[in-house]
Amino acid sequence: MASYDLVVIGTGPGGYVCAIRAAQLGMKVAVVEKNATLGGTCLNVGCMPSKALLHASEMFEEAARSFAKMGVSVSAPKLDLPAMMDFKQQGIDGNVKGVEFLMKKNKIDVLKGTGKIIGAGKVEVSGDGKSETVEARNIVIATGSDIARLKGIDIDEKRIVSSTGALSLEKVPSSLLIVGAGVIGLELGSVWHRLGAKVTVVEFLDRILPGMDGEVAKQFQRLLEKQGFTFKLGAKVTAVDASGKTLQAKIEPAAGGAAETIEADVVLVCIGRVPYTEGLGLKEAGVALDNRGRVEIDSHFSTNVKGIYAIGDVVAGPMLAHKAEDEGVACAEIIAGQAGHVNYDVIPGVVYTTPEVSSVGKTEEDLKQAGVAYTVGKFPFTANGRSKVNQTTDGFVKVLADAKTDRVLGVHIVGVEAGEMIHEACVLMEFGGSAEDLARTCHAHPTRSEAIKEAALAVGKRAIHM
Ligand code: FAD
Ligand code: NAI
């Protein structure tokens, strides 16, 4: 029987990164993966394919709408959807191969099949009618998450789709009804809207992007409406009739009241994701779950069973690839006897739309709720030179600082390239920096990042260009 210091179940960004870090620290490591390819949700049906389609569809729209005003005259772009899907697949393949390479480079054994914990220190791997058992001094559960379903609405991945089906539609739907105004709904809604679909988003709450700063979400909603999105907030889809040529979705106010019917070619259900623990044998192994079905861990990623750890989407916290990766690193370091740590106060979130939305730290709503006195500095891109010359002036930067100490508690951006810009705020916050520190840091001119410096100056009511 093969024996390992560590067996990681699942090769998403949590699992494969954990395996690499453990190998770097001298452990003999194996990963178990039931999917045909490595990389998990993120590489195969999540972050990567969605970003490839967001990029390609953005270029399509730019060519149609923005080139002419810059004096670049081209004929109206034509969509070749199979070629766009091929572009997406090339991106997936490239990244998946990259993970395979990294496994080899770090001498990590890849065990293909479904992993099941069959007792302390033993993992059974089965697939293709075969099964083998390996010994593991430590086990990390990194099995990720699965789509959440709506009762009574069957996802066929053709007309009623989850994010997975929405990443592979064979033609552009003339109308797309999206259930849930979260990250997936707005990102994939943007893709298909840019390619020609009429998009309606039904959201249970009275706002979009719950968890993001309210002012940012409001402004972002207005920008999406300007692009042509329709929002039905405070509403829920209670049934979808798929018997006819077009789908008939029944929509009811969340608070109760008269229902209406909306017709759509495709319905995308994206109301969140749920932890994935099926077939892992957790009950038999005595591993405790919390009240939301997530694997329960302590601050050292340890479950209640000695030698079994868990990280990523399958445990509590934001379901984000970089959170899973950082947990993977910290968990491997802890298993190796080091002081691995994740700072959950500084985990950025990005929505990769046009414009992008990014956020790190506390929102105004968080601070109000916690009774923390804070100061706000805001700066609009309309006053940023680079944004003006590029004519991409939608959005603003908002810096929230502690009223007493000036320490930066949160930064929120809506605007082109917001997803790249947020990281200077992350570094600043990781070092406990103040708005004054940010304001006195020299920023290259002309860049959009100067808007961050100006927002930090605005905390002290001394922005220069406003
Ligand atoms: P996963 O990536 O889900 O990987 C788990 C792996 O475990 C899978 O490969 C699965 O096959 C395997 N597995 C499960 N059970 C077993 C078993 N018993 N035996 C063997 N293998 C098993 N996050 C971001 O940060 N940025 C983004 O832009 C982003 N975009 C997204 C877009 C979409 C459409 C979706 C759906 C998600 C997106 N996410 C994004 C979220 C991100 O994909 C997840 O947070 C991330 O993949 C979680 O990593 P993980 O390692 O915990 O699990
Ligand atoms: P989400 O949690 O972001 O949004 C789901 C939305 O659906 C919420 O606004 C919720 O109020 C709403 N909702 C729930 N039930 C509803 C109902 N019955 N009717 C109408 N609305 C309802 O989840 P989403 O978009 O499915 O994404 C899943 C996960 O994937 C998220 O945790 C996210 O972090 C991750 N992800 C991250 C991305 C990124 O970082 N750019 C991109 C895509 C996904």
CSV table of C-alpha atoms in Angstrom, one decimal, residues 55-306:
chain,number,residue,atom,x,y,z
A,55,HIS,CA,-12.5,39.2,-22.3
A,56,ALA,CA,-13.6,38.0,-25.7
A,57,SER,CA,-17.1,39.5,-25.5
A,58,GLU,CA,-15.7,42.8,-24.2
A,59,MET,CA,-13.4,42.9,-27.3
A,60,PHE,CA,-16.5,42.2,-29.5
A,61,GLU,CA,-18.4,45.1,-27.9
A,62,GLU,CA,-15.4,47.5,-28.0
A,63,ALA,CA,-15.0,46.8,-31.7
A,64,ALA,CA,-18.7,47.5,-32.2
A,65,ARG,CA,-19.1,50.6,-29.9
A,66,SER,CA,-15.8,52.2,-29.0
A,67,PHE,CA,-13.4,51.9,-32.0
A,68,ALA,CA,-15.1,54.5,-34.2
A,69,LYS,CA,-15.0,57.3,-31.6
A,70,MET,CA,-11.2,56.8,-31.4
A,71,GLY,CA,-10.9,57.1,-35.1
A,72,VAL,CA,-10.5,53.4,-35.7
A,73,SER,CA,-12.8,52.6,-38.5
A,74,VAL,CA,-13.7,48.9,-38.8
A,75,SER,CA,-16.8,47.2,-40.3
A,76,ALA,CA,-19.3,45.9,-37.8
A,77,PRO,CA,-17.8,42.9,-36.0
A,78,LYS,CA,-19.4,39.5,-36.7
A,79,LEU,CA,-19.7,36.9,-34.0
A,80,ASP,CA,-18.2,33.5,-34.5
A,81,LEU,CA,-19.4,31.8,-31.3
A,82,PRO,CA,-17.7,28.4,-31.9
A,83,ALA,CA,-14.4,30.2,-32.4
A,84,MET,CA,-15.1,32.2,-29.2
A,85,MET,CA,-15.8,28.9,-27.4
A,86,ASP,CA,-12.6,27.5,-28.8
A,87,PHE,CA,-10.7,30.5,-27.5
A,88,LYS,CA,-12.2,29.8,-24.0
A,89,GLN,CA,-11.2,26.1,-24.3
A,90,GLN,CA,-7.6,26.9,-25.2
A,91,GLY,CA,-7.4,29.0,-22.0
A,92,ILE,CA,-8.8,26.1,-19.9
A,93,ASP,CA,-6.4,23.6,-21.5
A,94,GLY,CA,-3.4,25.8,-21.1
A,95,ASN,CA,-4.1,26.3,-17.4
A,96,VAL,CA,-5.0,22.6,-16.7
A,97,LYS,CA,-1.7,21.5,-18.4
A,98,GLY,CA,0.0,24.1,-16.2
A,99,VAL,CA,-1.3,22.3,-13.1
A,100,GLU,CA,-0.3,18.9,-14.5
A,101,PHE,CA,3.2,20.3,-15.0
A,102,LEU,CA,3.4,21.7,-11.5
A,103,MET,CA,2.3,18.3,-10.0
A,104,LYS,CA,5.2,16.6,-11.9
A,105,LYS,CA,7.7,19.3,-11.1
A,106,ASN,CA,6.9,18.9,-7.4
A,107,LYS,CA,6.9,15.1,-7.5
A,108,ILE,CA,3.2,14.9,-6.4
A,109,ASP,CA,1.4,11.7,-7.3
A,110,VAL,CA,-1.9,12.2,-9.1
A,111,LEU,CA,-4.4,9.5,-8.1
A,112,LYS,CA,-7.4,9.6,-10.6
A,113,GLY,CA,-10.7,8.6,-9.1
A,114,THR,CA,-13.1,9.5,-6.3
A,115,GLY,CA,-11.5,9.8,-2.9
A,116,LYS,CA,-13.2,8.4,0.2
A,117,ILE,CA,-11.9,8.5,3.7
A,118,ILE,CA,-12.2,5.0,5.1
A,119,GLY,CA,-10.8,5.6,8.6
A,120,ALA,CA,-8.1,7.7,10.2
A,121,GLY,CA,-5.1,7.7,7.8
A,122,LYS,CA,-6.7,5.8,5.0
A,123,VAL,CA,-8.1,7.0,1.7
A,124,GLU,CA,-9.8,4.8,-0.9
A,125,VAL,CA,-9.6,5.9,-4.5
A,126,SER,CA,-12.0,4.4,-6.9
A,127,GLY,CA,-12.9,4.9,-10.5
A,128,ASP,CA,-13.1,3.0,-13.8
A,129,GLY,CA,-14.1,-0.2,-11.9
A,130,LYS,CA,-10.9,-0.2,-10.0
A,131,SER,CA,-10.1,0.8,-6.4
A,132,GLU,CA,-6.9,1.2,-4.4
A,133,THR,CA,-6.3,2.3,-0.8
A,134,VAL,CA,-3.5,4.6,0.2
A,135,GLU,CA,-2.1,5.4,3.6
A,136,ALA,CA,-2.0,9.1,4.6
A,137,ARG,CA,-0.5,10.6,7.8
A,138,ASN,CA,-2.6,13.7,7.0
A,139,ILE,CA,-5.6,14.2,4.8
A,140,VAL,CA,-6.8,17.6,3.4
A,141,ILE,CA,-10.4,17.8,2.2
A,142,ALA,CA,-10.5,20.3,-0.7
A,143,THR,CA,-13.6,19.1,-2.5
A,144,GLY,CA,-15.0,22.5,-3.2
A,145,SER,CA,-18.6,23.4,-4.0
A,146,ASP,CA,-21.5,22.6,-6.3
A,147,ILE,CA,-24.3,24.8,-7.7
A,148,ALA,CA,-27.3,25.5,-5.4
A,149,ARG,CA,-30.6,24.4,-7.0
A,150,LEU,CA,-34.0,26.0,-6.8
A,151,LYS,CA,-36.7,23.6,-5.7
A,152,GLY,CA,-39.0,22.5,-8.5
A,153,ILE,CA,-36.8,24.0,-11.3
A,154,ASP,CA,-34.8,21.3,-13.1
A,155,ILE,CA,-31.5,22.3,-14.6
A,156,ASP,CA,-31.0,20.6,-18.0
A,157,GLU,CA,-27.9,22.7,-18.8
A,158,LYS,CA,-29.4,23.5,-22.3
A,159,ARG,CA,-32.3,25.8,-21.7
A,160,ILE,CA,-32.4,26.0,-17.9
A,161,VAL,CA,-28.8,26.3,-17.0
A,162,SER,CA,-26.3,26.7,-14.1
A,163,SER,CA,-23.1,28.7,-14.6
A,164,THR,CA,-21.7,25.5,-16.2
A,165,GLY,CA,-24.3,25.5,-19.0
A,166,ALA,CA,-24.1,29.3,-19.4
A,167,LEU,CA,-20.4,29.0,-20.2
A,168,SER,CA,-21.2,26.7,-23.2
A,169,LEU,CA,-24.4,27.9,-24.8
A,170,GLU,CA,-24.5,26.8,-28.5
A,171,LYS,CA,-26.1,30.1,-29.6
A,172,VAL,CA,-26.8,33.5,-28.2
A,173,PRO,CA,-30.3,33.4,-26.6
A,174,SER,CA,-32.5,36.3,-27.7
A,175,SER,CA,-33.7,36.6,-24.1
A,176,LEU,CA,-31.9,35.4,-21.0
A,177,LEU,CA,-33.5,35.4,-17.6
A,178,ILE,CA,-31.1,35.3,-14.7
A,179,VAL,CA,-32.1,34.2,-11.2
A,180,GLY,CA,-29.8,35.9,-8.7
A,181,ALA,CA,-28.0,39.2,-9.0
A,182,GLY,CA,-24.7,37.9,-7.5
A,183,VAL,CA,-21.3,37.7,-9.1
A,184,ILE,CA,-22.2,34.9,-11.5
A,185,GLY,CA,-25.4,36.5,-12.7
A,186,LEU,CA,-23.7,39.8,-13.4
A,187,GLU,CA,-20.6,38.4,-15.0
A,188,LEU,CA,-22.3,35.8,-17.3
A,189,GLY,CA,-25.2,38.2,-17.9
A,190,SER,CA,-22.6,40.7,-19.2
A,191,VAL,CA,-21.1,38.1,-21.5
A,192,TRP,CA,-24.4,37.2,-23.2
A,193,HIS,CA,-25.7,40.8,-23.1
A,194,ARG,CA,-22.6,42.0,-25.0
A,195,LEU,CA,-23.2,39.2,-27.6
A,196,GLY,CA,-26.8,40.3,-28.1
A,197,ALA,CA,-29.1,38.8,-25.5
A,198,LYS,CA,-31.8,40.8,-23.8
A,199,VAL,CA,-31.0,40.2,-20.1
A,200,THR,CA,-33.4,40.4,-17.2
A,201,VAL,CA,-32.1,39.7,-13.7
A,202,VAL,CA,-34.5,38.6,-10.9
A,203,GLU,CA,-33.1,39.1,-7.4
A,204,PHE,CA,-34.7,38.1,-4.1
A,205,LEU,CA,-33.2,41.0,-2.1
A,206,ASP,CA,-33.8,44.7,-2.8
A,207,ARG,CA,-30.2,45.3,-4.0
A,208,ILE,CA,-27.7,43.6,-6.2
A,209,LEU,CA,-24.3,42.1,-5.1
A,210,PRO,CA,-25.1,41.5,-1.4
A,211,GLY,CA,-22.1,41.9,0.7
A,212,MET,CA,-20.5,44.6,-1.4
A,213,ASP,CA,-20.6,48.2,-0.3
A,214,GLY,CA,-24.2,49.5,-0.9
A,215,GLU,CA,-23.3,52.7,-2.6
A,216,VAL,CA,-21.0,50.9,-5.0
A,217,ALA,CA,-23.7,48.3,-5.8
A,218,LYS,CA,-26.2,51.1,-6.4
A,219,GLN,CA,-24.0,53.0,-8.8
A,220,PHE,CA,-23.0,49.7,-10.5
A,221,GLN,CA,-26.7,48.8,-11.0
A,222,ARG,CA,-27.3,52.1,-12.7
A,223,LEU,CA,-24.4,51.5,-15.0
A,224,LEU,CA,-25.6,48.1,-15.9
A,225,GLU,CA,-29.1,49.5,-16.5
A,226,LYS,CA,-27.6,52.1,-18.8
A,227,GLN,CA,-26.0,49.2,-20.8
A,228,GLY,CA,-29.4,47.6,-21.1
A,229,PHE,CA,-29.8,45.2,-18.2
A,230,THR,CA,-33.3,45.0,-16.6
A,231,PHE,CA,-33.5,44.3,-12.9
A,232,LYS,CA,-36.4,43.0,-10.9
A,233,LEU,CA,-35.4,43.3,-7.3
A,234,GLY,CA,-37.3,42.0,-4.3
A,235,ALA,CA,-38.6,39.2,-6.5
A,236,LYS,CA,-38.2,35.4,-6.9
A,237,VAL,CA,-38.7,32.9,-9.6
A,238,THR,CA,-41.1,30.2,-8.3
A,239,ALA,CA,-41.5,28.0,-11.4
A,240,VAL,CA,-40.3,27.6,-15.0
A,241,ASP,CA,-42.6,26.0,-17.5
A,242,ALA,CA,-40.4,24.3,-20.2
A,243,SER,CA,-43.1,22.6,-22.1
A,244,GLY,CA,-43.3,25.2,-24.9
A,245,LYS,CA,-40.9,26.7,-27.4
A,246,THR,CA,-39.9,29.4,-25.0
A,247,LEU,CA,-39.6,29.1,-21.3
A,248,GLN,CA,-42.3,30.7,-19.1
A,249,ALA,CA,-40.9,31.8,-15.8
A,250,LYS,CA,-43.3,32.6,-12.9
A,251,ILE,CA,-42.1,35.6,-10.9
A,252,GLU,CA,-43.5,36.6,-7.5
A,253,PRO,CA,-42.6,39.5,-5.3
A,254,ALA,CA,-40.4,38.3,-2.4
A,255,ALA,CA,-42.8,39.7,0.1
A,256,GLY,CA,-45.8,38.0,-1.5
A,257,GLY,CA,-48.3,39.3,-4.0
A,258,ALA,CA,-49.4,38.9,-7.6
A,259,ALA,CA,-47.2,36.7,-9.8
A,260,GLU,CA,-46.2,37.7,-13.4
A,261,THR,CA,-44.9,35.6,-16.2
A,262,ILE,CA,-41.7,36.4,-18.2
A,263,GLU,CA,-40.8,34.6,-21.4
A,264,ALA,CA,-37.2,33.6,-22.0
A,265,ASP,CA,-35.1,31.4,-24.3
A,266,VAL,CA,-32.7,30.5,-21.5
A,267,VAL,CA,-33.0,30.7,-17.7
A,268,LEU,CA,-29.7,30.9,-15.7
A,269,VAL,CA,-30.0,29.8,-12.1
A,270,CYS,CA,-27.2,31.3,-10.0
A,271,ILE,CA,-28.3,31.7,-6.4
A,272,GLY,CA,-25.1,30.7,-4.7
A,273,ARG,CA,-23.1,27.5,-4.3
A,274,VAL,CA,-23.2,24.7,-1.7
A,275,PRO,CA,-20.3,22.8,-0.1
A,276,TYR,CA,-19.5,19.5,-1.9
A,277,THR,CA,-19.0,16.5,0.4
A,278,GLU,CA,-20.8,13.7,-1.5
A,279,GLY,CA,-19.2,10.3,-1.4
A,280,LEU,CA,-16.3,11.4,0.9
A,281,GLY,CA,-17.4,9.1,3.7
A,282,LEU,CA,-17.4,11.9,6.2
A,283,LYS,CA,-20.2,10.5,8.3
A,284,GLU,CA,-18.5,7.1,8.7
A,285,ALA,CA,-15.2,8.8,9.4
A,286,GLY,CA,-16.9,10.9,12.1
A,287,VAL,CA,-16.0,14.3,10.5
A,288,ALA,CA,-18.4,17.0,11.8
A,289,LEU,CA,-20.3,19.4,9.5
A,290,ASP,CA,-21.7,22.7,10.5
A,291,ASN,CA,-25.4,23.7,10.2
A,292,ARG,CA,-24.9,24.7,6.5
A,293,GLY,CA,-23.3,21.4,5.5
A,294,ARG,CA,-19.7,22.8,5.4
A,295,VAL,CA,-16.9,20.8,7.0
A,296,GLU,CA,-16.3,22.3,10.4
A,297,ILE,CA,-12.7,23.4,11.1
A,298,ASP,CA,-10.8,25.2,13.9
A,299,SER,CA,-8.5,28.1,13.3
A,300,HIS,CA,-5.8,25.6,12.2
A,301,PHE,CA,-8.0,24.1,9.4
A,302,SER,CA,-8.3,20.9,11.5
A,303,THR,CA,-11.6,19.0,11.6
A,304,ASN,CA,-12.7,17.3,14.8
A,305,VAL,CA,-10.8,14.2,13.6
A,306,LYS,CA,-7.0,14.3,14.2
